[in-house]
Coordinates of C-alpha atoms and ligand atoms in Angstrom, one line a residue:
X1 CA 0.0 0.0 0.0
X2 CA 1.4 3.4 -0.8
X3 CA 1.3 6.1 1.8
X4 CA -0.6 8.4 -0.4
X5 CA -3.7 6.7 -1.8
X6 CA -6.2 8.1 0.6
X7 CA -5.1 11.7 1.1
X8 CA -5.2 14.6 -1.2
X9 CA -1.9 15.9 0.1
X10 CA 0.3 12.9 1.0
X11 CA 1.8 12.5 4.4
X12 CA 5.2 12.8 2.7
X13 CA 4.3 16.0 0.9
X14 CA 2.9 17.5 4.1
X15 CA 6.1 16.6 6.0
X16 CA 8.3 18.0 3.3
X17 CA 6.3 21.3 3.4
X18 CA 6.5 21.6 7.1
X19 CA 10.0 20.2 7.7
X20 CA 12.3 21.5 5.0
X21 CA 15.3 19.3 4.1
X22 CA 18.6 20.0 5.6
X23 CA 21.8 20.3 3.5
X24 CA 23.0 17.2 1.7
X25 CA 24.8 14.7 3.8
X26 CA 28.5 14.3 3.7
X27 CA 28.9 11.4 1.3
X28 CA 31.8 9.7 3.0
X29 CA 30.0 9.8 6.4
X30 CA 26.9 8.3 4.9
X31 CA 28.6 5.5 3.0
X32 CA 30.9 4.8 5.9
X33 CA 27.9 4.0 7.9
X34 CA 26.2 2.0 5.2
X35 CA 29.2 -0.3 4.8
X36 CA 29.3 -2.8 7.5
X37 CA 32.3 -4.8 8.4
X38 CA 31.1 -7.4 6.0
X39 CA 30.7 -4.8 3.3
X40 CA 27.6 -3.7 1.5
X41 CA 28.2 -6.9 -0.4
X42 CA 30.7 -9.5 0.3
X43 CA 30.7 -10.3 -3.5
X44 CA 31.5 -6.7 -4.5
X45 CA 34.3 -6.3 -1.9
X46 CA 35.8 -9.5 -3.2
X47 CA 36.2 -7.8 -6.5
X48 CA 38.5 -5.1 -5.0
X49 CA 39.3 -3.3 -1.9
X50 CA 36.6 -1.8 0.3
X51 CA 37.8 1.6 -0.7
X52 CA 37.0 0.8 -4.3
X53 CA 33.3 1.4 -3.6
X54 CA 34.0 4.8 -2.2
X55 CA 34.1 8.0 -4.1
X56 CA 35.6 7.7 -7.6
X57 CA 35.8 3.9 -7.1
X58 CA 32.1 3.6 -7.3
X59 CA 31.8 3.3 -11.1
X60 CA 34.7 0.9 -11.5
X61 CA 33.1 -1.4 -8.9
X62 CA 29.9 -1.3 -10.9
X63 CA 31.7 -2.3 -14.1
X64 CA 33.4 -5.1 -12.3
X65 CA 30.1 -6.3 -11.0
X66 CA 28.5 -6.2 -14.4
X67 CA 31.3 -8.4 -15.8
X68 CA 30.7 -11.3 -13.4
X69 CA 28.9 -14.4 -14.6
X70 CA 25.2 -14.2 -14.1
X71 CA 23.0 -16.9 -12.6
X72 CA 19.9 -15.3 -14.1
X73 CA 18.4 -17.3 -17.0
X74 CA 17.1 -14.3 -18.8
X75 CA 18.2 -11.0 -20.4
X76 CA 17.2 -8.2 -18.1
X77 CA 14.6 -5.7 -19.4
X78 CA 14.6 -2.0 -19.7
X79 CA 12.4 0.2 -17.5
X80 CA 9.0 1.0 -18.9
X81 CA 6.4 3.7 -18.5
X82 CA 3.3 2.3 -20.3
X83 CA 0.2 0.6 -19.0
X84 CA 1.3 -3.0 -19.7
X85 CA 3.3 -5.8 -18.3
X86 CA 6.8 -6.4 -19.7
X87 CA 8.9 -9.6 -19.2
X88 CA 12.2 -10.8 -20.7
X89 CA 12.1 -12.7 -24.0
X90 CA 11.0 -16.3 -23.6
X91 CA 8.4 -15.5 -20.8
X92 CA 4.6 -15.2 -21.0
X93 CA 2.0 -13.8 -18.7
X94 CA -1.8 -14.1 -18.4
X95 CA -4.3 -12.9 -15.8
X96 CA -5.2 -15.5 -13.2
X97 CA -7.8 -13.4 -11.4
X98 CA -8.9 -9.8 -11.3
X99 CA -11.0 -7.7 -8.9
X100 CA -14.6 -8.7 -9.2
X101 CA -14.2 -12.1 -10.9
X102 CA -16.8 -14.5 -9.6
X103 CA -15.5 -17.3 -7.4
X104 CA -19.0 -18.9 -7.5
X105 CA -21.3 -19.1 -10.4
X106 CA -24.1 -17.5 -8.5
X107 CA -22.2 -14.3 -7.9
X108 CA -22.9 -11.5 -10.4
X109 CA -19.2 -10.5 -10.7
X110 CA -17.6 -7.4 -12.1
X111 CA -19.5 -4.5 -13.5
X112 CA -17.9 -1.4 -14.8
X113 CA -20.3 1.1 -13.1
X114 CA -19.1 0.4 -9.6
X115 CA -17.2 -2.9 -9.6
X116 CA -20.3 -5.0 -9.1
X117 CA -23.4 -5.3 -7.0
X118 CA -23.5 -5.4 -3.2
X119 CA -25.3 -8.8 -3.5
X120 CA -22.6 -11.4 -3.8
X121 CA -19.8 -9.0 -3.2
X122 CA -18.5 -11.5 -0.6
X123 CA -18.3 -14.2 -3.3
X124 CA -16.0 -12.5 -5.8
X125 CA -12.2 -11.9 -6.0
X126 CA -11.5 -8.9 -3.8
X127 CA -9.6 -5.7 -4.7
X128 CA -6.0 -4.7 -4.3
X129 CA -4.2 -8.0 -4.2
X130 CA -1.2 -8.4 -2.0
X131 CA 0.6 -11.3 -0.3
X132 CA -0.2 -14.8 -1.5
X133 CA 0.8 -18.4 -1.0
X134 CA 0.1 -21.6 -2.9
X135 CA -0.8 -24.8 -1.1
X136 CA -0.8 -28.3 -2.7
X137 CA -3.6 -30.4 -1.2
X138 CA -4.7 -33.8 -2.4
X139 CA -3.5 -33.1 -5.9
X140 CA -5.1 -29.7 -6.1
X141 CA -3.6 -26.2 -6.1
X142 CA -5.1 -23.9 -3.6
X143 CA -4.0 -20.2 -3.5
X144 CA -4.6 -17.8 -0.6
X145 CA -4.4 -14.2 -1.6
X146 CA -4.7 -11.0 0.5
X147 CA -6.9 -8.0 -0.5
X148 CA -5.3 -5.1 1.3
X149 CA -7.6 -2.2 0.9
X150 CA -10.4 -0.9 -1.3
X151 CA -10.3 2.1 -3.6
X152 CA -13.6 3.6 -2.6
X153 CA -13.8 5.7 -5.7
X154 CA -14.1 2.8 -8.1
X155 CA -16.0 0.4 -5.7
X156 CA -18.9 2.9 -5.1
X157 CA -21.2 4.4 -7.7
X158 CA -19.8 7.2 -9.8
X159 CA -20.8 10.5 -8.4
X160 CA -20.3 9.5 -4.8
X161 CA -16.7 10.7 -5.0
X162 CA -15.6 7.6 -3.1
X163 CA -17.7 8.4 0.0
X164 CA -19.9 5.7 1.4
X165 CA -23.5 6.9 1.6
X166 CA -25.1 4.0 3.4
X167 CA -24.4 1.0 5.6
X168 CA -24.7 -1.1 2.4
X169 CA -21.9 0.9 0.8
X170 CA -19.7 0.1 3.8
X171 CA -20.7 -3.5 3.8
X172 CA -19.6 -3.8 0.1
X173 CA -16.2 -2.3 0.9
X174 CA -15.8 -4.6 3.8
X175 CA -16.7 -7.6 1.6
X176 CA -14.1 -6.8 -1.1
X177 CA -11.2 -6.8 1.3
X178 CA -9.6 -9.5 3.4
X179 CA -8.5 -12.8 1.9
X180 CA -9.5 -15.0 -1.0
X181 CA -8.9 -18.7 -0.9
X182 CA -9.6 -20.5 -4.2
X183 CA -8.7 -23.5 -6.1
X184 CA -6.8 -22.9 -9.4
X185 CA -6.0 -25.2 -12.2
X186 CA -3.8 -25.2 -15.3
X187 CA -5.7 -26.1 -18.4
X188 CA -4.9 -26.2 -22.0
X189 CA -5.5 -22.4 -22.3
X190 CA -3.7 -21.5 -19.2
X191 CA -4.4 -21.0 -15.5
X192 CA -7.9 -20.4 -14.3
X193 CA -9.9 -20.2 -11.1
X194 CA -12.0 -23.3 -10.4
X195 CA -15.3 -21.7 -10.0
X196 CA -17.5 -23.3 -7.3
X197 CA -14.7 -25.4 -5.9
X198 CA -15.4 -26.5 -2.3
X199 CA -12.2 -24.8 -1.3
X200 CA -13.3 -21.4 -2.5
X201 CA -13.8 -19.0 0.3
X202 CA -13.9 -15.3 1.0
X203 CA -12.7 -14.0 4.4
X204 CA -13.5 -10.3 4.9
X205 CA -14.1 -7.6 7.5
X206 CA -17.0 -9.4 9.1
X207 CA -15.8 -13.0 9.1
X208 CA -15.8 -14.6 12.6
X209 CA -12.4 -15.4 14.0
X210 CA -10.8 -16.2 17.3
X211 CA -8.1 -14.5 19.4
X212 CA -5.5 -16.8 20.9
X213 CA -2.3 -16.5 22.9
X214 CA -1.3 -14.6 26.0
X215 CA -3.4 -11.5 25.4
X216 CA -6.6 -13.2 24.4
X217 CA -9.4 -12.4 26.8
X218 CA -7.6 -9.3 28.2
X219 CA -9.9 -6.4 29.2
X220 CA -8.4 -4.3 26.4
X221 CA -9.7 -6.8 23.9
X222 CA -13.3 -7.0 25.3
X223 CA -16.2 -5.2 23.7
X224 CA -19.9 -5.0 24.6
X225 CA -20.6 -7.5 21.8
X226 CA -17.8 -9.8 22.9
X227 CA -17.3 -9.7 26.7
X228 CA -15.0 -12.8 26.3
X229 CA -12.3 -10.8 24.5
X230 CA -11.7 -13.7 22.2
X231 CA -14.3 -13.6 19.4
X232 CA -13.5 -11.1 16.7
X233 CA -15.2 -10.1 13.5
X234 CA -12.9 -9.6 10.5
X235 CA -9.3 -9.2 9.5
X236 CA -8.3 -5.7 8.3
X237 CA -5.8 -4.4 5.8
X238 CA -4.3 -7.7 4.8
X239 CA -0.8 -6.9 3.5
X240 CA 2.0 -9.4 3.3
X241 CA 1.7 -13.1 4.0
X242 CA 3.5 -16.1 5.4
X243 CA 3.2 -19.9 5.5
X244 CA 3.8 -22.2 8.4
X245 CA 5.7 -25.5 8.1
X246 CA 2.4 -27.2 8.9
X247 CA 0.7 -25.8 5.8
X248 CA -1.4 -23.0 7.1
X249 CA -1.6 -19.4 5.7
X250 CA -0.6 -16.3 7.6
X251 CA -2.2 -13.0 6.7
X252 CA -0.8 -9.9 8.2
X253 CA -2.9 -6.9 9.3
X254 CA -1.2 -3.7 8.5
X255 CA -2.9 -0.3 8.4
X256 CA -5.9 -1.3 10.5
X257 CA -6.0 2.1 12.1
X258 CA -7.3 3.8 9.0
X259 CA -10.7 2.1 9.2
X260 CA -11.6 3.6 12.6
X261 CA -13.1 7.0 13.4
X262 CA -15.2 8.6 16.0
X263 CA -18.6 10.3 16.2
X264 CA -17.8 11.5 19.7
X265 CA -14.8 11.7 22.0
X266 CA -11.7 9.5 21.8
X267 CA -10.9 7.6 24.9
X268 CA -8.9 9.8 27.3
X269 CA -7.5 7.3 29.8
X270 CA -3.7 7.2 29.6
X271 CA -3.4 3.6 28.5
X272 CA -5.8 3.8 25.5
X273 CA -4.8 7.3 24.6
X274 CA -1.1 6.4 24.4
X275 CA -2.0 3.4 22.2
X276 CA -4.2 5.5 19.9
X277 CA -1.4 8.0 19.5
X278 CA 1.3 5.5 18.8
X279 CA -0.9 3.5 16.3
X280 CA -2.4 6.5 14.6
X281 CA -6.1 6.0 15.5
X282 CA -8.0 9.3 15.3
X283 CA -11.5 10.7 14.8
X284 CA -11.4 11.0 11.1
X285 CA -9.9 7.7 9.8
X286 CA -8.6 7.4 6.3
X287 CA -11.8 8.0 4.4
X288 CA -13.5 4.6 4.5
X289 CA -16.1 6.2 6.8
X290 CA -17.0 2.9 8.4
X291 CA -17.6 4.6 11.7
X292 CA -20.5 6.7 10.3
X293 CA -22.4 3.5 9.4
X294 CA -21.1 0.7 11.5
X295 CA -20.8 1.4 15.3
X296 CA -18.1 -1.3 15.7
X297 CA -15.7 1.1 13.9
X298 CA -16.8 4.2 15.9
X299 CA -14.2 4.3 18.7
X300 CA -16.4 6.7 20.7
X301 CA -18.7 3.7 21.1
X302 CA -16.3 0.7 20.9
X303 CA -12.9 2.1 22.1
X304 CA -11.3 -1.4 22.3
X305 CA -12.3 -2.7 18.9
X306 CA -9.0 -1.3 17.4
X307 CA -7.0 -3.5 19.8
X308 CA -8.6 -6.6 18.2
X309 CA -6.8 -5.8 14.9
X310 CA -3.2 -5.4 13.9
X311 CA -2.4 -9.1 14.4
X312 CA -1.1 -12.0 12.4
X313 CA -3.9 -14.3 11.4
X314 CA -3.6 -18.0 10.7
X315 CA -6.0 -19.6 8.3
X316 CA -6.2 -23.3 7.2
X317 CA -6.6 -23.0 3.4
X318 CA -7.7 -26.6 3.1
X319 CA -10.7 -26.4 5.5
X320 CA -13.3 -23.7 4.4
X321 CA -15.1 -24.2 7.7
X322 CA -12.0 -23.5 9.9
X323 CA -12.2 -20.4 12.1
X324 CA -9.2 -18.1 11.4
X325 CA -7.0 -17.4 14.5
X326 CA -5.4 -14.1 15.5
X327 CA -2.2 -14.9 17.3
X328 CA -1.6 -12.3 20.0
X329 CA 1.8 -13.9 20.7
X330 CA 3.2 -12.4 17.5
X331 CA 2.5 -8.9 18.7
X332 CA 0.3 -6.0 17.5
X333 CA 1.6 -3.5 15.1
X334 CA 1.3 -2.7 11.4
X335 CA 2.3 -6.1 10.3
X336 CA 3.9 -6.4 6.8
X337 CA 4.5 -10.1 6.4
X338 CA 5.4 -13.0 8.6
X339 CA 8.4 -15.1 7.4
X340 CA 8.6 -18.4 9.3
X341 CA 11.7 -20.5 9.6
X342 CA 12.8 -23.2 12.0
X343 CA 15.6 -22.7 14.5
X344 CA 18.3 -25.4 14.7
X345 CA 16.4 -27.1 17.5
X346 CA 13.0 -27.0 15.8
X347 CA 11.6 -23.9 17.5
X348 CA 9.5 -21.7 15.3
X349 CA 10.9 -18.3 14.4
X350 CA 8.8 -15.7 12.8
X351 CA 10.4 -12.5 11.4
X352 CA 8.0 -9.5 11.1
X353 CA 8.3 -5.9 10.0
X354 CA 6.3 -3.0 11.3
X355 CA 5.8 -0.8 8.3
X356 CA 5.8 2.8 9.5
X357 CA 8.5 5.4 9.6
X358 CA 10.8 4.8 12.5
X359 CA 9.1 1.6 13.8
X360 CA 10.8 -1.7 14.5
X361 CA 11.8 -5.1 13.2
X362 CA 10.5 -8.0 15.3
X363 CA 10.9 -11.7 15.7
X364 CA 9.0 -14.3 17.7
X365 CA 10.7 -17.5 18.9
X366 CA 8.4 -20.3 20.1
X367 CA 8.9 -22.2 23.4
X368 CA 7.9 -25.4 21.8
X369 CA 9.5 -27.2 18.9
X370 CA 7.8 -28.2 15.6
X371 CA 7.5 -31.9 15.0
X372 CA 6.2 -32.9 11.6
X373 CA 2.9 -34.6 12.1
X374 CA 2.8 -33.5 15.8
X375 CA 0.5 -31.0 17.3
X376 CA 1.1 -27.4 16.4
X377 CA -1.3 -26.0 19.0
X378 CA 0.4 -23.2 20.9
X379 CA 3.5 -22.9 18.7
X380 CA 2.5 -19.3 17.6
X381 CA 1.1 -18.5 21.0
X382 CA 3.7 -19.4 23.6
X383 CA 7.1 -17.9 23.1
X384 CA 9.1 -14.6 23.2
X385 CA 8.7 -11.5 21.1
X386 CA 11.9 -9.6 20.4
X387 CA 12.7 -6.3 18.7
X388 CA 16.0 -5.7 16.8
X389 CA 18.8 -3.3 17.8
X390 CA 21.4 -2.7 15.2
X391 CA 24.8 -1.4 16.1
X392 CA 27.0 0.7 13.7
X393 CA 29.8 -1.8 13.9
X394 CA 27.9 -4.4 11.9
X395 CA 26.6 -6.4 14.9
X396 CA 23.1 -6.5 16.4
X397 CA 21.0 -8.1 19.0
X398 CA 17.4 -9.2 19.5
X399 CA 16.0 -7.6 22.6
X400 CA 13.4 -9.7 24.4
X401 CA 10.2 -7.9 25.2
X402 CA 9.3 -9.2 28.7
X403 CA 7.8 -7.7 31.8
X404 CA 11.3 -7.4 33.2
X405 CA 12.7 -5.5 30.2
X406 CA 9.7 -3.3 29.5
X407 CA 7.9 -2.8 32.8
X408 CA 4.7 -3.8 31.1
X409 CA 2.5 -6.9 31.6
X410 CA 2.8 -9.6 28.9
X411 CA -0.7 -8.8 27.5
X412 CA 0.3 -5.1 27.3
X413 CA 3.5 -6.0 25.6
X414 CA 1.6 -7.9 22.9
X415 CA -1.2 -5.3 22.5
X416 CA 1.1 -2.3 22.5
X417 CA 4.3 -3.9 21.0
X418 CA 5.5 -0.6 19.7
X419 CA 5.6 0.8 23.2
X420 CA 7.5 -2.3 24.4
X421 CA 10.0 -1.9 21.6
X422 CA 10.5 1.7 22.6
X423 CA 11.0 0.7 26.2
X424 CA 14.0 -1.5 25.3
X425 CA 15.5 0.9 22.9
X426 CA 15.0 -1.0 19.6
X427 CA 16.4 0.6 16.5
X428 CA 14.0 2.8 14.6
X429 CA 13.9 1.6 11.0
X430 CA 13.2 3.0 7.6
X431 CA 9.7 1.3 7.3
X432 CA 10.4 -2.5 7.5
X433 CA 8.4 -4.2 4.7
X434 CA 8.8 -7.9 3.8
X435 CA 11.3 -10.2 5.4
X436 CA 12.6 -13.1 3.4
X437 CA 14.8 -16.0 4.6
X438 CA 17.3 -17.6 2.2
X439 CA 16.5 -21.3 2.0
X440 CA 20.2 -22.1 1.3
X441 CA 21.9 -20.0 3.9
X442 CA 21.2 -18.9 7.5
X443 CA 20.4 -15.3 6.6
X444 CA 17.4 -13.1 6.4
X445 CA 16.6 -10.0 4.4
X446 CA 14.2 -7.1 5.0
X447 CA 13.1 -4.4 2.6
X448 CA 13.4 -1.0 4.3
X449 CA 11.3 0.8 1.7
X450 CA 12.1 4.4 2.4
X451 CA 11.7 7.0 5.2
X452 CA 11.5 10.6 4.2
X453 CA 11.6 11.5 8.0
X454 CA 14.9 9.8 8.7
X455 CA 17.1 12.1 10.7
X456 CA 14.5 14.8 10.9
X457 CA 11.6 13.6 13.0
X458 CA 11.0 11.1 15.7
X459 CA 8.5 8.3 15.3
X460 CA 5.0 8.6 16.7
X461 CA 6.3 7.5 20.1
X462 CA 9.0 10.2 20.3
X463 CA 11.9 7.8 19.6
X464 CA 14.7 9.6 17.7
X465 CA 15.5 8.4 14.2
X466 CA 19.2 9.1 13.8
X467 CA 21.0 8.6 10.6
X468 CA 23.2 5.5 10.8
X469 CA 23.4 1.8 11.0
X470 CA 21.1 0.1 8.5
X471 CA 19.3 3.5 8.0
X472 CA 22.3 5.4 6.6
X473 CA 20.6 8.2 4.6
X474 CA 18.7 11.2 5.9
X475 CA 15.3 11.7 4.4
X476 CA 15.7 8.4 2.6
X477 CA 13.6 8.4 -0.5
X478 CA 15.0 5.3 -2.3
X479 CA 15.1 2.6 0.4
X480 CA 17.5 -0.3 1.0
X481 CA 17.6 -4.0 1.9
X482 CA 19.2 -5.0 5.2
X483 CA 20.2 -8.6 5.9
X484 CA 21.4 -10.3 9.0
X485 CA 23.4 -13.4 9.7
X486 CA 22.2 -15.0 13.0
X487 CA 25.1 -16.1 15.3
X488 CA 25.7 -19.8 15.5
X489 CA 23.8 -20.2 12.2
X490 CA 20.7 -20.3 14.4
X491 CA 17.7 -18.1 13.8
X492 CA 16.8 -18.4 17.5
X493 CA 20.1 -16.7 18.5
X494 CA 19.9 -13.3 20.1
X495 CA 23.0 -12.0 18.3
X496 CA 23.6 -11.4 14.7
X497 CA 25.9 -9.6 12.2
X498 CA 24.3 -7.5 9.5
X499 CA 25.1 -5.6 6.3
X500 CA 23.2 -3.9 3.5
X501 CA 22.5 -6.1 0.5
X502 CA 21.6 -3.0 -1.6
X503 CA 21.0 0.7 -1.2
X504 CA 18.6 1.8 -3.9
X505 CA 19.4 5.1 -5.6
X506 CA 19.8 6.8 -8.9
X507 CA 23.3 6.7 -10.3
X508 CA 22.1 8.4 -13.5
X509 CA 21.3 11.6 -11.4
X510 CA 23.6 11.4 -8.5
X511 CA 27.2 10.4 -7.8
X512 CA 27.0 10.5 -4.0
X513 CA 25.1 8.3 -1.6
X514 CA 21.9 9.0 -3.5
X515 CA 23.4 7.0 -6.3
X516 CA 22.9 3.9 -4.2
X517 CA 25.3 1.0 -3.6
X518 CA 27.6 -0.4 -6.3
X519 CA 25.2 -3.1 -7.4
X520 CA 22.8 -0.4 -8.4
X521 CA 23.4 0.8 -12.0
X522 CA 21.6 2.9 -14.5
X523 CA 20.5 -0.4 -16.0
X524 CA 18.8 -1.9 -13.0
X525 CA 17.8 0.9 -10.8
X526 CA 14.6 1.1 -8.8
X527 CA 13.2 2.7 -5.7
X528 CA 11.2 1.6 -2.7
X529 CA 11.8 -2.2 -2.4
X530 CA 8.8 -3.7 -0.7
X531 CA 7.7 -7.3 -1.5
X532 CA 10.4 -9.9 -1.4
X533 CA 10.7 -13.7 -1.5
X534 CA 13.3 -16.3 -2.1
X535 CA 12.8 -18.9 -4.7
X536 CA 13.9 -22.5 -4.3
X537 CA 17.2 -21.9 -6.0
X538 CA 18.2 -19.2 -3.5
X539 CA 17.6 -16.1 -5.7
X540 CA 15.8 -13.3 -4.1
X541 CA 12.9 -11.6 -5.9
X542 CA 12.3 -7.9 -5.1
X543 CA 9.1 -6.0 -5.8
X544 CA 8.7 -2.3 -5.7
X545 CA 6.1 0.2 -4.4
X546 CA 7.7 3.4 -5.2
X547 CA 7.6 6.7 -7.1
X548 CA 6.9 5.8 -10.8
X549 CA 6.9 9.4 -12.0
X550 CA 10.1 8.6 -14.0
X551 CA 11.2 12.2 -13.5
X552 CA 13.6 14.1 -11.3
X553 CA 15.2 11.9 -8.6
X554 CA 13.4 9.0 -10.1
X555 CA 14.2 9.6 -13.8
X556 CA 15.0 6.5 -15.6
X557 CA 13.4 4.1 -13.1
X558 CA 10.1 3.8 -14.8
X559 CA 7.1 1.9 -13.4
X560 CA 7.1 -0.3 -10.4
X561 CA 8.8 -3.5 -11.1
X562 CA 10.1 -6.9 -10.0
X563 CA 13.8 -7.6 -9.9
X564 CA 15.8 -10.6 -8.9
X565 CA 19.0 -10.6 -6.9
X566 CA 21.8 -13.1 -6.4
X567 CA 22.7 -13.1 -2.7
X568 CA 26.2 -14.3 -3.3
X569 CA 27.3 -11.7 -5.9
X570 CA 25.0 -8.8 -5.2
X571 CA 23.9 -8.8 -8.9
X572 CA 20.4 -7.4 -9.4
X573 CA 18.5 -7.6 -12.7
X574 CA 15.1 -6.3 -13.8
X575 CA 12.7 -9.1 -14.6
X576 CA 9.3 -7.5 -14.9
X577 CA 7.7 -4.1 -15.1
X578 CA 4.1 -3.4 -14.1
X579 CA 1.6 -1.1 -15.7
X580 CA 2.0 2.5 -14.7
X581 CA 0.4 3.4 -11.5
X582 CA 0.6 -0.1 -10.0
X583 CA 2.5 -1.5 -7.1
X584 CA 4.0 -5.0 -7.7
X585 CA 3.3 -7.0 -4.6
X586 CA 2.8 -10.6 -3.7
X587 CA 4.7 -13.6 -5.1
X588 CA 4.1 -17.3 -5.1
X589 CA 5.0 -20.4 -7.1
X590 CA 2.9 -23.3 -8.4
X591 CA 3.9 -26.6 -6.8
X592 CA 5.9 -27.7 -9.9
X593 CA 7.8 -24.3 -9.9
X594 CA 6.9 -23.8 -13.5
X595 CA 4.5 -20.9 -12.8
X596 CA 5.1 -17.7 -10.8
X597 CA 2.1 -15.8 -9.5
X598 CA 2.6 -12.1 -9.2
X599 CA 0.3 -9.5 -7.7
X600 CA -0.5 -6.2 -9.6
X601 CA -2.1 -3.8 -7.1
X602 CA -3.9 -0.6 -7.9
X603 CA -2.8 -0.4 -11.6
X604 CA -3.4 2.8 -13.5
X605 CA -5.2 3.4 -16.8
X606 CA -7.6 0.6 -17.4
X607 CA -5.3 -2.3 -17.2
X608 CA -5.7 -5.2 -17.9
X609 CA -8.9 -5.0 -19.9
X610 CA -8.3 -1.7 -21.6
X611 CA -11.9 -1.0 -21.8
X612 CA -13.0 -0.3 -18.3
X613 CA -11.7 0.5 -14.8
X614 CA -8.2 -0.5 -13.7
X615 CA -8.5 -3.9 -12.1
X616 CA -6.0 -5.1 -9.5
X617 CA -5.1 -8.7 -10.6
X618 CA -2.9 -11.6 -10.0
X619 CA -1.0 -12.8 -13.1
X620 CA 0.6 -16.1 -13.9
X621 CA 4.1 -15.9 -15.4
X622 CA 5.5 -18.9 -17.3
X623 CA 8.5 -19.8 -19.5
X624 CA 7.7 -20.5 -23.2
X625 CA 9.8 -23.6 -23.0
X626 CA 7.9 -24.8 -20.0
X627 CA 11.0 -24.7 -17.8
X628 CA 11.3 -24.0 -14.1
X629 CA 10.9 -20.5 -13.0
X630 CA 12.4 -20.6 -9.5
Ligands
FEO701 FE1 1.0 -3.1 2.7 FE2 3.8 -1.9 3.9 O1 2.8 -2.5 2.6
CA702 CA1 4.0 -3.8 1.1
CA703 CA1 5.0 -0.1 0.4

């Protein structure tokens, strides 16, 4: 989700107007901080001395990089600015599913006037596709896909200016977000949704679900409608995804705060008020106007409803009757994705970013161990939540969030994880988006998409955001990818080493730190890395959600795109460009690894149909020779 889709003047633009930029940073100071002891890239440093990437050595390092042998089985493509998808020669794409496609034959499906009728809007493919995962089950392919938010202007009747005018309007918006689970099949003419499959299911803003873990049942999670504090309706703003070793889907609630508003006073008691401030819950909301038609979203009436959202939700994609579970053990914040990996002893480790300027990077480590075929009950409930602290010397540590370290009770730590992270002095990050773990090495990567407030403003909790460590550029408009190497090759370890895999930038415009790291060239440049996943061969796929103006500081970068990186060499190549206006987000593979599913969120123009509204879609990418695609 971009920062800007709901507001006329974006938060970034408002900030820029009110907090003018300081003078340019000293280049050497910035790059010194970006280069860890391990180097921005071990591969690049192996090509020459560390000094070679500094100053005038920057270009020669780039040339040296370009001359290394590539693991990529395609010729990289140029940036594009049109309203289409582009892929390297030898690859094809088709639409798998688009906003409004009927999952059931009794649903009316898409209509150009307003996306489709309210009746059956909970039985069609939702809008604004995001994280996704494919599950093989009894010879079938089942895909779970998030629908992050709704563009109110195209989902409501023309003339309403995107403003709900009735409870029915709100219900329609609520229906079109959440998660789609559907069976898909590859037929002679390509991939298609299996309409009316018993696995097809829509989960939306009113779907019953259960809270579990140490905070479940806490007073801050109780409402008049649910005095138990365990029975919740709906999952909100489903952004990135994850998959457990036991075959369930994780959907992550990100900007849940935007759905809430107030037709009266906000709560004034210190605990709730502090939480509202830190999580950005206010009287106006972000324009969905749910609170004007649905009292559950009016925090003057139900002040604790927001505490029931902002979690990671587990869904069994193979059982359409299964109740989704919100795991309070994984903390409450603006969850991007949930990358699950096993520690050496079988404990379950979940890496999670909190996507807001100056917020933290988290991980959860279970108490119990995963045993294939054994019970998984409690594995995502009982454990310890940590927040990351990065040191400038290339080391870091995971700080346990416990009553002893934070002075908070365990339920409070989980419900207000941001406050707990502040209490222990975690590092304020440049908007942590997706985390991805390399399946062939004990290392993890996180996209830090950008942070135009770096070095100029504290986060919403008042924590300073100094320039340094893995956040080395003031008013960072391009973003970077940090990676860490857990000590003892164990994801459960509390110590790690870190470096920057890439600093995005524009070497066609700048020759200083704004040019990015040496593995960024005029031929592969991009901004705002966001979605990210490793394929089975150990290449890392990087999706962008950035400025696609193709002008000024972003000249030559074109539309949002998907690139692939080689962790060993640092090489990065552009594989796909999306239609102008879109964000490329969400990535999954068919079980035979011959198809890659890619999400195209909020495209511009009238892609992909060319004759109607722009329709957020998932596409299927294949090789013309039928070969493996990761
Ligand atoms: Fe939904 Fe931070 O992206
Ligand atoms: Ca994202
Ligand atoms: Ca983003």
